[in-house]
Coordinates of C-alpha atoms in Angstrom, one line a residue:
M325 CA -2.1 -2.1 -7.4
Q326 CA -4.1 -5.4 -8.2
L327 CA -3.9 -7.1 -11.3
F328 CA -4.1 -10.6 -12.8
T329 CA -2.2 -12.2 -10.1
S330 CA -2.9 -15.9 -10.6
M331 CA -1.2 -15.6 -14.2
S332 CA 1.8 -15.3 -11.9
S333 CA 4.0 -18.7 -11.7
S334 CA 5.9 -17.5 -9.0
P335 CA 6.9 -20.6 -6.2
G336 CA 4.9 -20.7 -3.0
P337 CA 5.0 -18.9 -0.1
P338 CA 8.1 -20.2 2.2
P339 CA 7.7 -20.9 5.9
I340 CA 8.5 -18.2 8.3
A341 CA 12.0 -18.3 9.3
S342 CA 13.7 -17.2 12.2
A343 CA 15.6 -14.0 12.7
T344 CA 19.2 -13.3 14.1
D345 CA 19.7 -11.0 16.8
P346 CA 16.4 -9.7 17.7
A347 CA 18.0 -6.1 18.5
A348 CA 20.1 -6.0 15.3
P349 CA 18.9 -3.7 12.6
T350 CA 20.4 -6.0 9.6
A351 CA 18.5 -9.3 10.7
A352 CA 17.7 -10.5 7.3
P353 CA 13.7 -10.5 6.8
V354 CA 11.4 -13.0 6.1
A355 CA 9.4 -12.3 2.9
P356 CA 6.4 -14.6 2.0
A357 CA 5.4 -15.6 -1.8
G358 CA 9.0 -15.6 -2.8
L359 CA 9.4 -11.7 -2.8
P360 CA 13.1 -11.0 -2.5
A361 CA 14.1 -10.5 1.0
A362 CA 16.4 -7.2 1.9
P363 CA 19.7 -8.6 2.2
P364 CA 21.6 -9.2 5.4
T365 CA 24.0 -6.0 4.8
G366 CA 20.4 -4.0 5.6
R367 CA 18.3 -1.8 3.1
E368 CA 21.5 0.1 1.9
A369 CA 22.2 -2.6 -0.1
F370 CA 18.6 -2.8 -1.2
P371 CA 18.2 -0.9 -4.6
V372 CA 15.0 0.6 -5.6
S373 CA 13.9 1.2 -9.0
W374 CA 13.5 4.9 -9.9
S375 CA 11.1 4.3 -12.9
G376 CA 9.4 0.9 -11.7
W377 CA 7.7 -0.5 -8.5
A378 CA 10.5 -1.8 -6.4
D379 CA 13.3 -3.9 -6.8
P380 CA 15.0 -2.9 -10.6
D381 CA 16.1 -6.9 -11.1
H382 CA 12.4 -8.0 -10.7
V383 CA 10.8 -8.6 -14.2
E384 CA 7.2 -10.0 -14.0
P385 CA 6.7 -11.5 -17.7
L386 CA 3.6 -11.4 -19.3
G387 CA 1.7 -14.8 -19.8
A388 CA 0.6 -15.5 -23.8
G389 CA -2.9 -15.2 -22.8
L390 CA -2.4 -11.6 -21.6
L391 CA -0.4 -10.6 -24.4
E392 CA -3.2 -11.7 -26.7
L393 CA -6.1 -10.0 -24.7
L394 CA -3.8 -6.6 -25.0
R395 CA -3.2 -7.3 -28.6
G396 CA -6.8 -7.6 -29.5
A397 CA -8.1 -4.9 -27.2
F398 CA -5.1 -2.2 -27.9
G399 CA -2.9 -3.5 -30.4
V400 CA -0.2 -4.1 -28.6
T401 CA 2.6 -6.1 -30.6
G402 CA 4.6 -7.0 -27.6
E403 CA 7.4 -4.7 -28.2
T404 CA 8.3 -2.1 -26.0
V405 CA 7.4 1.4 -27.1
A406 CA 8.2 3.5 -23.9
T407 CA 11.4 2.4 -22.5
P408 CA 12.3 4.3 -19.5
G409 CA 15.6 6.8 -20.3
D410 CA 18.5 7.6 -18.4
P411 CA 18.0 8.2 -14.6
D412 CA 20.9 11.0 -15.0
A413 CA 19.2 12.7 -17.6
V414 CA 16.1 13.4 -15.3
V415 CA 15.4 16.7 -14.6
L416 CA 15.4 18.0 -11.1
P417 CA 15.3 21.4 -9.7
A418 CA 18.6 22.8 -8.6
P419 CA 19.1 21.9 -5.1
A420 CA 18.9 25.0 -2.9
L421 CA 19.3 23.8 0.8
P422 CA 20.5 27.5 2.7
A423 CA 23.9 26.9 4.0
A424 CA 22.3 27.5 7.2
A425 CA 20.3 24.8 7.5
R426 CA 22.8 21.8 6.2
E427 CA 25.0 23.4 8.6
A428 CA 22.7 22.9 11.3
L429 CA 21.6 19.4 10.1
T430 CA 25.0 17.9 9.2
G431 CA 25.5 19.2 13.1
I432 CA 22.7 16.9 14.2
V433 CA 23.4 13.6 11.9
G434 CA 26.4 13.8 10.6
D435 CA 28.0 14.8 7.3
D436 CA 27.6 11.3 5.7
H437 CA 23.9 11.6 6.4
V438 CA 22.9 14.8 4.6
R439 CA 22.9 14.2 0.9
D440 CA 22.0 16.4 -2.4
D441 CA 23.6 14.3 -4.8
H442 CA 21.4 13.6 -8.2
A443 CA 20.6 10.1 -7.6
T444 CA 19.9 9.9 -3.9
R445 CA 17.3 13.0 -4.8
L446 CA 16.0 11.1 -7.5
A447 CA 15.6 8.1 -5.4
H448 CA 13.3 10.7 -3.1
A449 CA 11.4 13.0 -5.7
A450 CA 8.4 10.7 -5.6
G451 CA 6.2 7.8 -4.8
K452 CA 5.3 4.6 -7.0
S453 CA 1.7 5.9 -8.2
T454 CA 1.7 5.6 -12.2
L455 CA 1.9 9.3 -12.4
D456 CA 4.8 9.2 -10.3
L457 CA 6.2 6.6 -12.7
L458 CA 5.2 8.4 -15.8
A459 CA 6.7 11.5 -14.8
A460 CA 9.8 9.7 -14.1
R461 CA 9.5 8.1 -17.7
A462 CA 9.2 11.5 -18.9
G463 CA 12.2 13.0 -17.9
R464 CA 11.3 15.7 -15.3
L465 CA 10.2 15.5 -11.9
P466 CA 9.3 19.3 -10.9
E467 CA 9.2 18.5 -7.0
A468 CA 12.6 16.9 -5.4
P469 CA 14.0 17.5 -2.1
D470 CA 17.0 19.9 -1.6
A471 CA 18.7 17.1 0.5
V472 CA 17.8 13.8 2.1
V473 CA 18.5 13.4 5.7
T474 CA 18.8 10.0 7.5
S475 CA 18.3 10.4 11.3
G476 CA 19.9 7.8 13.1
S477 CA 17.5 7.5 16.2
P478 CA 13.8 9.1 17.9
E479 CA 16.6 11.9 19.4
E480 CA 18.0 12.6 16.1
T481 CA 14.6 12.6 14.5
Q482 CA 13.2 15.2 17.1
A483 CA 16.4 17.1 16.8
V484 CA 16.1 17.4 12.9
V485 CA 12.5 18.3 13.1
E486 CA 13.0 21.4 15.5
A487 CA 16.1 22.7 13.4
C488 CA 14.1 22.5 10.6
A489 CA 11.1 24.5 12.1
A490 CA 13.4 27.0 13.3
L491 CA 14.8 27.4 10.1
R492 CA 11.8 27.4 8.0
I493 CA 12.9 24.2 6.4
A494 CA 9.9 21.6 4.9
V495 CA 10.2 18.2 5.9
V496 CA 8.8 15.4 4.0
P497 CA 9.1 11.9 6.0
F498 CA 10.0 9.1 3.9
G499 CA 9.7 5.5 4.8
G500 CA 9.8 2.5 2.4
G501 CA 8.8 5.2 -0.4
T502 CA 5.7 3.1 -1.9
S503 CA 3.3 6.1 -1.5
V504 CA 0.6 5.6 -4.6
V505 CA -1.5 9.1 -3.8
G506 CA 1.2 11.9 -4.0
G507 CA 2.3 11.3 -0.3
L508 CA 5.7 12.4 -1.0
R509 CA 5.9 15.1 -3.1
A510 CA 8.7 17.7 -1.8
L511 CA 6.4 20.7 -1.7
R512 CA 8.0 23.5 0.0
G513 CA 5.2 26.1 -0.3
D514 CA 6.6 29.2 0.7
L515 CA 9.3 28.1 2.9
D516 CA 13.1 28.2 2.2
G517 CA 13.6 24.6 1.5
V518 CA 12.9 21.0 1.8
V519 CA 13.9 17.9 2.8
A520 CA 13.1 14.3 2.6
L521 CA 14.0 12.9 6.0
D522 CA 14.7 9.0 5.2
L523 CA 13.8 6.9 8.4
R524 CA 15.9 3.9 7.2
R525 CA 18.1 3.9 10.0
L526 CA 15.7 3.6 12.6
D527 CA 15.2 0.0 11.9
R528 CA 15.3 -1.8 15.5
L529 CA 13.0 -3.5 17.5
V530 CA 13.1 -1.9 20.6
R531 CA 11.1 -4.3 23.0
V532 CA 8.8 -7.2 22.6
S533 CA 6.5 -9.0 25.8
P534 CA 5.5 -11.9 24.3
E535 CA 3.2 -12.1 27.9
D536 CA 1.2 -8.9 26.6
R537 CA 1.6 -9.6 22.8
I538 CA 2.8 -6.3 22.1
A539 CA 6.0 -5.2 20.3
T540 CA 7.6 -1.9 19.7
L541 CA 9.5 -1.3 16.8
Q542 CA 10.9 1.6 15.0
A543 CA 9.6 3.6 12.5
G544 CA 11.9 2.5 9.6
L545 CA 11.9 -1.0 9.6
L546 CA 10.1 -2.7 6.3
L547 CA 7.5 -5.3 7.1
P548 CA 10.0 -8.3 5.9
Q549 CA 12.4 -6.7 8.5
A550 CA 10.0 -6.6 11.3
D551 CA 8.5 -10.0 10.7
A552 CA 12.1 -11.3 10.7
L553 CA 12.9 -9.9 14.4
L554 CA 9.8 -11.1 15.6
A555 CA 9.7 -14.6 14.4
V556 CA 12.2 -15.0 17.0
H557 CA 9.9 -14.9 19.7
G558 CA 7.6 -16.8 17.7
L559 CA 5.4 -13.8 16.7
T560 CA 4.5 -11.9 13.7
L561 CA 2.4 -8.6 12.6
G562 CA 0.3 -10.4 10.3
H563 CA 0.3 -6.8 8.1
L564 CA 0.3 -7.8 4.4
P565 CA -0.3 -4.8 2.1
Q566 CA 0.4 -5.7 -1.8
S567 CA 3.4 -3.1 -0.6
Y568 CA 5.4 -5.9 1.9
E569 CA 8.4 -5.7 0.1
R570 CA 8.8 -2.4 0.6
A571 CA 6.4 -0.8 3.2
S572 CA 7.8 0.7 6.6
V573 CA 6.3 0.0 9.7
G574 CA 6.0 3.8 10.5
G575 CA 4.6 4.3 6.9
C576 CA 1.6 1.6 7.8
A577 CA 0.7 3.9 10.7
A578 CA 0.9 7.2 9.1
T579 CA -1.3 5.7 6.4
R580 CA -3.7 3.6 8.4
S581 CA -2.6 0.9 6.2
S582 CA -5.1 -2.2 5.5
G583 CA -3.1 -5.5 4.7
Q584 CA -4.7 -8.5 2.6
A585 CA -5.3 -10.6 6.0
S586 CA -7.1 -7.8 7.7
S587 CA -10.2 -10.0 8.0
G588 CA -8.3 -11.9 10.4
Y589 CA -5.5 -9.5 11.6
G590 CA -7.1 -6.4 11.7
R591 CA -5.9 -3.1 9.9
F592 CA -2.7 -1.7 11.0
D593 CA -4.6 1.3 12.9
A594 CA -6.5 -1.3 14.8
M595 CA -2.9 -3.3 15.5
V596 CA -1.5 0.3 17.2
V597 CA -1.4 0.7 20.9
G598 CA 1.5 3.3 21.4
L599 CA 3.3 6.1 19.3
R600 CA 6.2 8.0 19.7
V601 CA 6.3 10.8 17.4
A602 CA 8.5 14.1 16.7
T603 CA 6.8 17.1 16.2
P604 CA 8.3 20.9 15.6
S605 CA 6.5 21.6 19.2
G606 CA 8.3 18.9 21.1
E607 CA 8.0 14.7 21.4
L608 CA 4.8 13.4 21.6
R609 CA 4.3 9.9 23.4
V610 CA 0.9 7.7 23.6
A611 CA 1.6 5.2 25.9
E612 CA 0.7 1.3 25.1
R613 CA -2.1 0.4 27.1
P614 CA -5.3 -1.2 26.9
P615 CA -8.6 0.3 25.5
N616 CA -9.5 2.8 28.1
A617 CA -12.1 5.9 28.6
A618 CA -9.2 8.5 29.1
G619 CA -10.8 11.0 27.0
P620 CA -10.2 11.8 23.3
D621 CA -8.1 8.9 21.5
L622 CA -4.9 11.0 20.7
L623 CA -4.0 7.6 18.5
G624 CA -7.0 8.4 16.5
V625 CA -5.5 11.8 15.3
L626 CA -2.0 11.0 15.1
L627 CA -2.8 7.5 12.9
G628 CA -3.4 8.4 9.3
S629 CA -1.8 12.1 9.7
E630 CA 0.5 11.2 6.6
G631 CA 3.6 13.0 8.5
T632 CA 1.3 16.3 8.8
L633 CA 2.0 16.7 12.5
G634 CA 5.3 15.0 12.8
V635 CA 7.5 12.2 12.5
I636 CA 6.5 8.8 13.4
T637 CA 9.6 7.3 15.0
E638 CA 8.1 4.6 17.1
V639 CA 5.2 1.9 16.8
T640 CA 4.0 -0.1 19.6
V641 CA 1.4 -2.6 18.0
R642 CA -0.4 -5.8 18.9
V643 CA 1.4 -9.0 17.7
Q644 CA 0.3 -12.7 17.3
P645 CA 1.7 -16.3 17.0
V646 CA 3.2 -17.1 13.5
P647 CA 0.5 -19.3 12.5
A648 CA 1.7 -23.3 12.2
A649 CA -0.8 -24.1 9.4
A650 CA -2.7 -22.4 6.5
R651 CA -5.6 -22.8 3.9
Y652 CA -6.6 -21.2 0.8
E653 CA -9.0 -22.0 -1.8
G654 CA -11.5 -20.6 -4.4
W655 CA -15.1 -20.4 -4.6
T656 CA -17.3 -19.6 -7.6
L657 CA -20.2 -17.3 -7.1
P658 CA -23.1 -17.2 -9.3
S659 CA -23.0 -13.1 -9.2
F660 CA -21.4 -10.2 -7.5
A661 CA -24.5 -9.5 -5.7
A662 CA -24.4 -13.3 -4.3
G663 CA -20.7 -12.9 -3.7
A664 CA -21.1 -9.4 -1.8
A665 CA -24.2 -11.1 0.2
A666 CA -21.8 -13.9 1.3
L667 CA -19.1 -11.9 2.4
R668 CA -21.3 -10.0 4.6
D669 CA -22.8 -12.6 6.1
L670 CA -19.4 -14.3 6.4
A671 CA -18.3 -11.0 7.9
R672 CA -21.0 -11.2 10.5
S673 CA -20.9 -14.8 11.6
G674 CA -18.3 -16.2 13.8
E675 CA -16.6 -17.6 10.9
R676 CA -14.3 -15.0 9.4
P677 CA -11.4 -15.9 7.2
T678 CA -8.2 -14.6 7.9
V679 CA -8.5 -13.4 4.0
M680 CA -11.8 -12.9 2.2
R681 CA -11.9 -11.5 -1.6
M682 CA -14.1 -11.6 -4.3
S683 CA -13.4 -10.3 -8.2
D684 CA -16.1 -9.2 -10.0
E685 CA -17.2 -10.6 -13.2
V686 CA -14.7 -8.8 -15.6
E687 CA -11.7 -9.8 -13.1
S688 CA -13.1 -13.1 -12.8
A689 CA -13.4 -13.9 -16.1
M690 CA -9.9 -13.1 -16.8
R691 CA -8.6 -15.0 -13.8
L692 CA -11.0 -17.9 -14.3
A693 CA -9.8 -18.3 -18.0
T694 CA -7.1 -20.9 -16.8
V695 CA -7.0 -23.3 -14.3
T696 CA -3.9 -23.3 -12.0
Q697 CA -2.9 -27.2 -11.6
D698 CA -1.1 -29.1 -8.4
D699 CA 2.3 -28.6 -10.1
G700 CA 1.7 -24.6 -11.1
A701 CA 1.2 -25.3 -14.5
T702 CA -2.0 -23.5 -16.4
A703 CA -4.4 -25.2 -18.5
P704 CA -7.1 -23.7 -20.3
R705 CA -10.7 -23.8 -18.2
T706 CA -13.4 -25.8 -20.3
E707 CA -16.5 -24.9 -18.4
P708 CA -18.1 -21.5 -18.7
V709 CA -17.4 -18.4 -16.8
A710 CA -19.4 -15.7 -17.8
G711 CA -21.3 -13.7 -15.2
Q712 CA -19.3 -15.9 -12.4
C713 CA -17.5 -14.0 -9.5
L714 CA -14.3 -15.8 -8.1
V715 CA -14.1 -15.7 -4.0
V716 CA -10.8 -16.6 -2.6
V717 CA -10.9 -17.3 1.2
G718 CA -7.7 -18.3 3.1
W719 CA -7.3 -19.3 7.0
D720 CA -4.4 -19.0 9.1
G721 CA -4.2 -21.2 12.3
P722 CA -2.2 -23.1 15.4
D723 CA -2.9 -26.2 13.7
G724 CA -4.7 -28.1 10.3
A725 CA -7.3 -29.8 12.0
A726 CA -8.7 -26.3 13.9
V727 CA -8.0 -24.5 10.3
N728 CA -10.1 -27.1 8.1
S729 CA -12.8 -26.9 11.0
R730 CA -13.1 -23.1 10.4
A731 CA -12.8 -23.4 6.5
E732 CA -15.7 -26.1 6.6
R733 CA -18.2 -24.1 8.4
A734 CA -17.3 -20.9 6.1
G735 CA -18.2 -23.1 3.2
R736 CA -21.6 -23.7 4.4
I737 CA -22.0 -20.0 4.1
L738 CA -20.8 -19.7 0.9
A739 CA -22.4 -22.6 -0.5
A740 CA -25.9 -21.2 0.7
H741 CA -25.8 -18.0 -1.3
G742 CA -25.2 -20.7 -4.2
G743 CA -21.1 -21.0 -3.9
V744 CA -19.7 -23.6 -5.6
P745 CA -15.8 -24.9 -4.4
D746 CA -13.4 -24.5 -6.7
G747 CA -10.4 -26.2 -4.7
P748 CA -7.1 -25.0 -3.4
A749 CA -5.9 -24.4 -6.7
P750 CA -7.3 -20.3 -7.3
G751 CA -6.4 -20.4 -3.7
E752 CA -2.9 -20.7 -3.9
A753 CA -2.7 -19.1 -7.3
W754 CA -3.5 -16.0 -5.5
R755 CA -1.2 -16.6 -2.5
R756 CA 1.6 -17.0 -4.8
G757 CA 1.1 -14.1 -6.9
R758 CA -0.4 -11.9 -4.3
F759 CA 2.8 -9.4 -4.4
E760 CA 3.7 -9.2 -7.9
A761 CA 0.9 -7.1 -9.8
P762 CA 3.1 -3.8 -9.2
Y763 CA 5.8 -5.4 -11.2
L764 CA 3.3 -6.4 -14.0
R765 CA 2.0 -2.5 -14.1
D766 CA 6.0 -1.6 -14.9
A767 CA 5.8 -4.1 -17.8
L768 CA 2.5 -3.1 -19.5
L769 CA 3.8 0.5 -19.1
D770 CA 6.7 -0.5 -21.3
L771 CA 4.5 -1.6 -23.7
G772 CA 2.4 1.5 -23.8
V773 CA -0.8 0.3 -21.9
L774 CA -2.3 2.6 -19.1
V775 CA -2.9 0.6 -16.2
E776 CA -3.7 2.4 -12.7
T777 CA -5.8 1.4 -9.6
L778 CA -8.1 3.2 -7.3
E779 CA -10.1 2.0 -3.9
T780 CA -12.9 3.2 -1.6
T781 CA -15.2 2.0 0.8
T782 CA -19.0 2.0 1.0
L783 CA -22.2 0.6 3.0
W784 CA -23.4 -3.0 1.9
S785 CA -26.5 -0.9 0.6
R786 CA -24.6 1.6 -1.4
L787 CA -22.0 -0.8 -2.8
P788 CA -23.7 -1.9 -6.2
E789 CA -24.5 1.7 -7.1
L790 CA -21.3 3.1 -6.2
R791 CA -19.6 0.2 -8.5
A792 CA -21.7 1.3 -11.4
G793 CA -21.3 4.6 -11.1
L794 CA -17.7 4.7 -10.6
T795 CA -17.5 2.5 -13.8
A796 CA -19.0 4.7 -16.0
A797 CA -17.1 7.7 -15.0
L798 CA -13.6 6.3 -15.6
Q799 CA -14.8 4.5 -19.0
E800 CA -16.3 8.1 -19.9
A801 CA -13.5 10.2 -18.8
L802 CA -10.8 7.8 -20.4
A803 CA -12.7 7.1 -23.8
D804 CA -10.3 8.7 -26.3
G805 CA -12.1 8.2 -29.7
S806 CA -10.0 5.3 -31.1
G807 CA -12.5 2.6 -30.4
A808 CA -10.1 1.3 -28.1
P809 CA -11.8 -0.3 -24.9
V810 CA -11.4 1.0 -21.3
I811 CA -11.5 -2.0 -18.8
V812 CA -12.5 -1.5 -15.4
M813 CA -12.2 -4.5 -13.3
G814 CA -12.7 -4.6 -9.7
H815 CA -12.9 -6.8 -6.1
V816 CA -14.0 -6.7 -2.9
S817 CA -10.8 -7.4 -0.7
H818 CA -11.7 -6.0 2.7
V819 CA -14.9 -6.9 4.5
Y820 CA -16.5 -5.5 7.8
A821 CA -19.9 -6.2 9.4
E822 CA -21.4 -2.5 7.8
G823 CA -19.7 -2.3 4.5
A824 CA -16.7 -3.4 2.5
S825 CA -13.8 -1.8 0.2
L826 CA -14.2 -1.5 -3.5
Y827 CA -10.7 -1.9 -5.6
L828 CA -10.9 -0.9 -9.1
T829 CA -8.0 -1.8 -11.8
V830 CA -8.4 0.5 -15.0
V831 CA -6.4 -0.9 -18.1
A832 CA -6.8 1.7 -21.3
R833 CA -4.7 2.6 -24.1
G834 CA -2.0 4.4 -23.1
G835 CA 0.7 5.2 -26.0
D836 CA 4.3 6.2 -26.3
D837 CA 4.0 9.8 -24.9
P838 CA 4.0 9.5 -21.0
G839 CA 3.0 13.0 -20.4
A840 CA 0.2 12.6 -22.4
T841 CA -1.0 9.3 -20.6
A842 CA -0.3 11.1 -17.4
T843 CA -2.6 13.7 -18.4
R844 CA -5.6 11.2 -19.3
W845 CA -5.3 9.7 -15.8
A846 CA -5.3 12.7 -14.1
G847 CA -8.6 13.8 -15.6
A848 CA -9.7 10.1 -14.8
K849 CA -8.9 10.4 -11.5
R850 CA -10.7 13.5 -11.0
A851 CA -13.8 12.0 -12.1
A852 CA -13.4 9.1 -10.2
G853 CA -13.2 11.0 -7.0
D854 CA -16.2 13.1 -7.6
A855 CA -18.2 10.1 -8.7
I856 CA -16.9 8.8 -5.2
A857 CA -17.9 11.5 -3.1
A858 CA -21.4 12.3 -5.1
R859 CA -22.5 8.8 -3.9
G860 CA -21.1 9.4 0.0
A861 CA -18.5 7.1 -0.2
S862 CA -15.1 7.4 1.2
I863 CA -12.3 9.0 -0.9
T864 CA -9.9 6.0 0.4
H865 CA -9.8 2.7 2.0
H866 CA -6.2 2.3 2.5
H867 CA -4.2 4.1 0.1
A868 CA -4.2 7.4 2.1
V869 CA -4.9 11.2 1.0
G870 CA -1.5 12.9 0.0
T871 CA -1.8 15.2 -2.4
D872 CA -4.2 13.4 -5.0
H873 CA -7.2 13.0 -2.7
A874 CA -6.6 16.1 -0.6
P875 CA -9.5 18.0 -2.8
W876 CA -12.2 15.8 -1.6
M877 CA -11.5 15.9 2.5
T878 CA -14.3 18.6 2.8
D879 CA -16.6 16.1 1.5
E880 CA -15.2 13.3 3.7
I881 CA -15.0 15.1 7.2
G882 CA -16.7 18.6 6.3
P883 CA -15.8 21.9 7.0
L884 CA -15.4 21.8 10.5
G885 CA -13.6 18.6 10.6
V886 CA -11.2 20.4 8.3
E887 CA -10.8 23.6 10.7
V888 CA -10.2 20.8 13.5
V889 CA -7.3 19.1 11.8
R890 CA -5.8 22.5 10.7
A891 CA -6.3 23.6 14.6
V892 CA -3.9 20.2 15.6
Q893 CA -1.8 21.2 12.7
A894 CA -1.1 24.9 14.0
R895 CA -0.8 23.6 18.0
L896 CA 1.7 21.1 16.8
D897 CA 3.5 22.8 13.8
P898 CA 3.1 26.2 14.0
A899 CA 5.8 27.2 11.3
G900 CA 4.0 24.7 8.8
V901 CA 7.1 22.4 8.0
M902 CA 5.8 19.4 8.4
N903 CA 4.9 17.3 4.9
P904 CA 3.1 20.4 3.3
G905 CA 0.3 20.5 0.8
K906 CA -0.7 16.6 1.9
L907 CA -4.3 15.7 3.9
L908 CA -6.0 18.9 3.6
P909 CA -7.4 20.7 0.5
G910 CA -5.4 24.1 0.0

């Protein structure tokens, strides 16, 4: 959910601070870019919005420039037209956990950790996609767990999974709750019940080896908590997805997450060297080792499995020293093609920045409409911006000299493609606001504006056709005959030698009926999925599959590939209780 992040006026990122006892589950997390950290009392005291992104007290104000744009495009007045209702009035299906199942589960985790009250079930009934939020705001969530179970150890998790398999109870693993692709829908199929297995109590740093630069983390740790615990040892994950505030370590592994600094630190799946997984057929462990040739890689099977093979309880990852210096800056490139060529050459060179991303002409026009000054204030830009693309690049390193040297060498590559340096202001503005966009989506939904994102990845040679075809499909699907525009803007945010991701944000007229808005977006998402598959691109780069992308998995991996995954599921989960309905087509 990447929107007009340069319009944020959030304070700059604080330095990474030391945590307390590295084994303590309640160490105060470190949060970059001014995000609120989970309090020292732990996740239980960190409320989550039922109708918005994360912190219910966090409000992202809309700037005057953005309000003016929305007024002209969609007739927005600035008045709230789609206020979320009363959470107590949201209709959930009645809890129907069989008595024998509840007795078995409380016998494992204790009565306090099996809950079926309305508020707890509501908090675990959906993820954070626009469709999820619209359903909540409409006052009816048709799928919700019968109960929420919080296991306190890998051993308890294993026992819960085995008990649910024996009793035909579906298990939906629940980490930070940030899925935007239907990964948390409490589907039970033909089973006798469904529980959300919340991993928040699996929140310890199990062990760390600075010599090997690896650490084993329990799956329920939120990323700020994990970074706080690692900071005691001078280490960091370096994994900063936009969901950083609420994403869990296990969730990042289960979805093959890719953070904003993936160019420097790598995708999360590339960071993982070992796993511990609770499956209905027993515990599966992949021990941490350097790369080897001992047959097919089980990590590759388990990473990205989205809870359909088992519940990840521990993750062993490569870690890096906390950087002592950083430099972020902006460059203006004359076109999308020129910017893509520059990023491609950077990816293939030895000058790969930690962060590199390029906004297309539409997104750049919005972001370059103002200039962020050194004091954080914004002022109108006087030079023309039509047709230009903004590139943000950033470097982390052990000292300023090393960072500056890398930046200067990379700058020569950008300049060779017509790039003009725009100074540190655009880079620092992006860094300040990089986690704010989901909160901005909440504000836009309140005003009756439909906002959602989708992402894909393809080869460099196919990127222009994919971008044009996907934009056309979305605009055609969302046109409503009112004359209101459908704004499709995008950026390249993850870059590889052979290709790149394409991340699109769609802004269209919504209204005061969340159900009708949801229907329109569901149709547009189907059109987008078909356009992606028709052009040989991937249905997802880092948002995972869930239920939203499952219809296109046969296009993604082929009919035989689907059969192979089903065969693995049948061996590890013969009763079919693990997160049913996700990952593969029905």
